[in-house]
PDB file of C-alpha atoms in Angstrom:
ATOM      1  CA  THR A   1       0.000   0.000   0.000  1.00  0.00           C
ATOM      2  CA  GLN A   2       1.166   3.496  -0.760  1.00  0.00           C
ATOM      3  CA  ARG A   3       1.518   5.730   2.258  1.00  0.00           C
ATOM      4  CA  ARG A   4       0.095   9.198   2.060  1.00  0.00           C
ATOM      5  CA  TRP A   5       1.738  12.472   2.966  1.00  0.00           C
ATOM      6  CA  ARG A   6       1.515  13.142   6.691  1.00  0.00           C
ATOM      7  CA  PRO A   7       1.050  16.790   7.580  1.00  0.00           C
ATOM      8  CA  PRO A   8       2.757  18.345  10.568  1.00  0.00           C
ATOM      9  CA  ASN A   9       0.731  19.378  13.602  1.00  0.00           C
ATOM     10  CA  PRO A  10      -1.203  22.647  13.398  1.00  0.00           C
ATOM     11  CA  ASN A  11       1.086  25.706  13.593  1.00  0.00           C
ATOM     12  CA  GLU A  12       4.079  23.638  12.465  1.00  0.00           C
ATOM     13  CA  LEU A  13       5.866  23.462   9.122  1.00  0.00           C
ATOM     14  CA  ILE A  14       7.235  20.519   7.167  1.00  0.00           C
ATOM     15  CA  MET A  15      10.106  20.761   4.687  1.00  0.00           C
ATOM     16  CA  ASN A  16      10.470  18.311   1.803  1.00  0.00           C
ATOM     17  CA  THR A  17      13.800  18.159  -0.007  1.00  0.00           C
ATOM     18  CA  ASP A  18      15.042  16.338  -3.082  1.00  0.00           C
ATOM     19  CA  ALA A  19      18.059  16.354  -5.365  1.00  0.00           C
ATOM     20  CA  ALA A  20      18.533  15.159  -8.925  1.00  0.00           C
ATOM     21  CA  VAL A  21      21.884  14.118 -10.356  1.00  0.00           C
ATOM     22  CA  ARG A  22      22.547  12.723 -13.808  1.00  0.00           C
ATOM     23  CA  PRO A  23      25.923  11.013 -14.302  1.00  0.00           C
ATOM     24  CA  HIS A  24      26.896  12.951 -17.433  1.00  0.00           C
ATOM     25  CA  ASP A  25      26.008  16.409 -16.074  1.00  0.00           C
ATOM     26  CA  ASN A  26      28.363  18.657 -14.154  1.00  0.00           C
ATOM     27  CA  PHE A  27      25.609  19.943 -11.862  1.00  0.00           C
ATOM     28  CA  ALA A  28      22.770  18.836  -9.605  1.00  0.00           C
ATOM     29  CA  GLY A  29      19.262  20.204  -9.316  1.00  0.00           C
ATOM     30  CA  ILE A  30      17.795  20.601  -5.845  1.00  0.00           C
ATOM     31  CA  GLY A  31      14.314  21.407  -4.602  1.00  0.00           C
ATOM     32  CA  VAL A  32      12.896  22.476  -1.258  1.00  0.00           C
ATOM     33  CA  CYS A  33       9.207  22.821  -0.428  1.00  0.00           C
ATOM     34  CA  ILE A  34       7.896  24.070   2.918  1.00  0.00           C
ATOM     35  CA  ARG A  35       4.227  23.431   3.741  1.00  0.00           C
ATOM     36  CA  ASP A  36       1.892  23.940   6.644  1.00  0.00           C
ATOM     37  CA  HIS A  37      -0.471  21.436   8.280  1.00  0.00           C
ATOM     38  CA  SER A  38      -3.113  21.952   5.580  1.00  0.00           C
ATOM     39  CA  GLY A  39      -0.638  21.182   2.795  1.00  0.00           C
ATOM     40  CA  CYS A  40      -0.475  24.815   1.668  1.00  0.00           C
ATOM     41  CA  VAL A  41       2.925  25.725   0.215  1.00  0.00           C
ATOM     42  CA  ILE A  42       4.482  28.445   2.356  1.00  0.00           C
ATOM     43  CA  ALA A  43       7.766  28.712   0.437  1.00  0.00           C
ATOM     44  CA  CYS A  44       9.728  26.782  -2.162  1.00  0.00           C
ATOM     45  CA  CYS A  45      13.175  26.974  -3.668  1.00  0.00           C
ATOM     46  CA  LEU A  46      14.804  25.431  -6.721  1.00  0.00           C
ATOM     47  CA  LYS A  47      18.516  25.697  -7.266  1.00  0.00           C
ATOM     48  CA  ARG A  48      21.306  24.397  -9.444  1.00  0.00           C
ATOM     49  CA  ILE A  49      24.544  23.361  -7.757  1.00  0.00           C
ATOM     50  CA  ASN A  50      27.531  23.234 -10.082  1.00  0.00           C
ATOM     51  CA  GLY A  51      30.056  20.434  -9.842  1.00  0.00           C
ATOM     52  CA  LYS A  52      30.266  16.679 -10.182  1.00  0.00           C
ATOM     53  CA  LEU A  53      28.291  15.299  -7.234  1.00  0.00           C
ATOM     54  CA  SER A  54      27.218  11.871  -6.115  1.00  0.00           C
ATOM     55  CA  SER A  55      23.522  11.422  -5.402  1.00  0.00           C
ATOM     56  CA  GLU A  56      24.199  11.204  -1.680  1.00  0.00           C
ATOM     57  CA  SER A  57      26.330  14.371  -1.673  1.00  0.00           C
ATOM     58  CA  ALA A  58      23.567  16.242  -3.501  1.00  0.00           C
ATOM     59  CA  GLU A  59      20.971  14.964  -1.002  1.00  0.00           C
ATOM     60  CA  ILE A  60      23.112  16.168   1.896  1.00  0.00           C
ATOM     61  CA  LEU A  61      23.589  19.563   0.249  1.00  0.00           C
ATOM     62  CA  VAL A  62      19.865  20.024  -0.406  1.00  0.00           C
ATOM     63  CA  VAL A  63      19.137  19.501   3.296  1.00  0.00           C
ATOM     64  CA  ARG A  64      21.658  22.209   4.164  1.00  0.00           C
ATOM     65  CA  GLU A  65      20.240  24.507   1.477  1.00  0.00           C
ATOM     66  CA  GLY A  66      16.743  23.848   2.797  1.00  0.00           C
ATOM     67  CA  PHE A  67      17.718  24.878   6.315  1.00  0.00           C
ATOM     68  CA  LEU A  68      19.522  27.970   4.962  1.00  0.00           C
ATOM     69  CA  PHE A  69      16.402  28.846   2.981  1.00  0.00           C
ATOM     70  CA  ALA A  70      14.183  28.399   6.064  1.00  0.00           C
ATOM     71  CA  GLN A  71      16.539  30.606   8.063  1.00  0.00           C
ATOM     72  CA  GLN A  72      16.447  33.320   5.376  1.00  0.00           C
ATOM     73  CA  MET A  73      12.651  33.152   5.333  1.00  0.00           C
ATOM     74  CA  ASN A  74      12.571  33.210   9.162  1.00  0.00           C
ATOM     75  CA  LEU A  75      10.616  29.947   9.273  1.00  0.00           C
ATOM     76  CA  SER A  76      10.684  27.273  11.969  1.00  0.00           C
ATOM     77  CA  ILE A  77      10.846  23.729  10.594  1.00  0.00           C
ATOM     78  CA  SER A  78       9.279  20.996  12.703  1.00  0.00           C
ATOM     79  CA  VAL A  79       9.803  18.095  10.300  1.00  0.00           C
ATOM     80  CA  ILE A  80      12.091  17.485   7.358  1.00  0.00           C
ATOM     81  CA  GLU A  81      11.223  14.747   4.875  1.00  0.00           C
ATOM     82  CA  THR A  82      13.534  13.345   2.232  1.00  0.00           C
ATOM     83  CA  ASP A  83      13.804  10.185   0.163  1.00  0.00           C
ATOM     84  CA  ALA A  84      17.493   9.864   1.115  1.00  0.00           C
ATOM     85  CA  ASN A  85      17.347   7.343   3.952  1.00  0.00           C
ATOM     86  CA  ARG A  86      21.081   7.481   4.738  1.00  0.00           C
ATOM     87  CA  VAL A  87      20.876  11.245   5.150  1.00  0.00           C
ATOM     88  CA  VAL A  88      17.928  10.908   7.549  1.00  0.00           C
ATOM     89  CA  GLN A  89      19.784   8.276   9.565  1.00  0.00           C
ATOM     90  CA  SER A  90      22.877  10.494   9.723  1.00  0.00           C
ATOM     91  CA  ILE A  91      20.846  13.438  10.995  1.00  0.00           C
ATOM     92  CA  LEU A  92      18.919  11.403  13.565  1.00  0.00           C
ATOM     93  CA  LEU A  93      21.915   9.496  14.898  1.00  0.00           C
ATOM     94  CA  ASP A  94      24.256  12.522  15.217  1.00  0.00           C
ATOM     95  CA  PRO A  95      26.945  11.006  13.013  1.00  0.00           C
ATOM     96  CA  GLN A  96      30.667  11.162  12.989  1.00  0.00           C
ATOM     97  CA  PRO A  97      30.695  11.773   9.227  1.00  0.00           C
ATOM     98  CA  LEU A  98      33.546  11.127   6.862  1.00  0.00           C
ATOM     99  CA  ALA A  99      35.789  14.092   6.214  1.00  0.00           C
ATOM    100  CA  ASP A 100      34.168  14.884   2.857  1.00  0.00           C
ATOM    101  CA  THR A 101      30.769  15.516   4.490  1.00  0.00           C
ATOM    102  CA  ALA A 102      31.814  16.644   7.972  1.00  0.00           C
ATOM    103  CA  LEU A 103      31.641  20.376   7.233  1.00  0.00           C
ATOM    104  CA  VAL A 104      28.255  20.113   5.557  1.00  0.00           C
ATOM    105  CA  PHE A 105      26.827  18.148   8.492  1.00  0.00           C
ATOM    106  CA  SER A 106      28.351  20.692  10.868  1.00  0.00           C
ATOM    107  CA  ASP A 107      26.413  23.391   8.999  1.00  0.00           C
ATOM    108  CA  ILE A 108      23.245  21.292   9.084  1.00  0.00           C
ATOM    109  CA  PHE A 109      23.423  20.725  12.848  1.00  0.00           C
ATOM    110  CA  HIS A 110      24.052  24.428  13.466  1.00  0.00           C
ATOM    111  CA  LEU A 111      21.144  25.462  11.233  1.00  0.00           C
ATOM    112  CA  MET A 112      18.807  22.944  12.867  1.00  0.00           C
ATOM    113  CA  SER A 113      19.031  24.875  16.130  1.00  0.00           C
ATOM    114  CA  ILE A 114      18.367  28.183  14.374  1.00  0.00           C
ATOM    115  CA  VAL A 115      15.179  27.025  12.623  1.00  0.00           C
ATOM    116  CA  ASN A 116      13.825  25.136  15.673  1.00  0.00           C
ATOM    117  CA  TYR A 117      14.084  21.802  13.861  1.00  0.00           C
ATOM    118  CA  GLY A 118      12.077  18.928  15.326  1.00  0.00           C
ATOM    119  CA  THR A 119      12.760  15.655  13.513  1.00  0.00           C
ATOM    120  CA  SER A 120      13.571  14.022  10.183  1.00  0.00           C
ATOM    121  CA  ARG A 121      11.844  11.196   8.431  1.00  0.00           C
ATOM    122  CA  TYR A 122      12.420   9.112   5.370  1.00  0.00           C
ATOM    123  CA  ILE A 123       9.674   8.958   2.780  1.00  0.00           C
ATOM    124  CA  PRO A 124       9.664   6.835  -0.373  1.00  0.00           C
ATOM    125  CA  ARG A 125      10.481   8.677  -3.589  1.00  0.00           C
ATOM    126  CA  GLU A 126       6.931   8.465  -4.930  1.00  0.00           C
ATOM    127  CA  GLN A 127       5.697  10.382  -1.873  1.00  0.00           C
ATOM    128  CA  ASN A 128       8.318  13.107  -2.282  1.00  0.00           C
ATOM    129  CA  GLU A 129       6.996  14.406  -5.609  1.00  0.00           C
ATOM    130  CA  VAL A 130       6.241  17.837  -4.165  1.00  0.00           C
ATOM    131  CA  ALA A 131       9.971  18.599  -3.920  1.00  0.00           C
ATOM    132  CA  HIS A 132      10.705  17.579  -7.524  1.00  0.00           C
TER     133      HIS A 132
END
């Protein structure tokens, strides 16, 4: 059975993120969508990140960009959803990341406190269409 989108509690915001990387391109596309409990889009952001990135690196970067975007918009994020399960696990388990991602995760953890972050959850790709 396909799970449906779960809204945050009233007066809370949810942020969906996604990244797209094609092997032959020298860039990644990222998307961030912030919605309220009714599903209304409060803010969204699309961006191109130049450079040769792995899918996982792009997914980590889109989470950081999402938190930066929320900070710029002065929004508190209660829940972040992404279809990158390893990224969710890294955020939830307070990782000791490899050197190539350590600085990005350091930024993410700092930004989480600024935007009053609550939790992260993995959602299957087909449920994350709003961030595409």
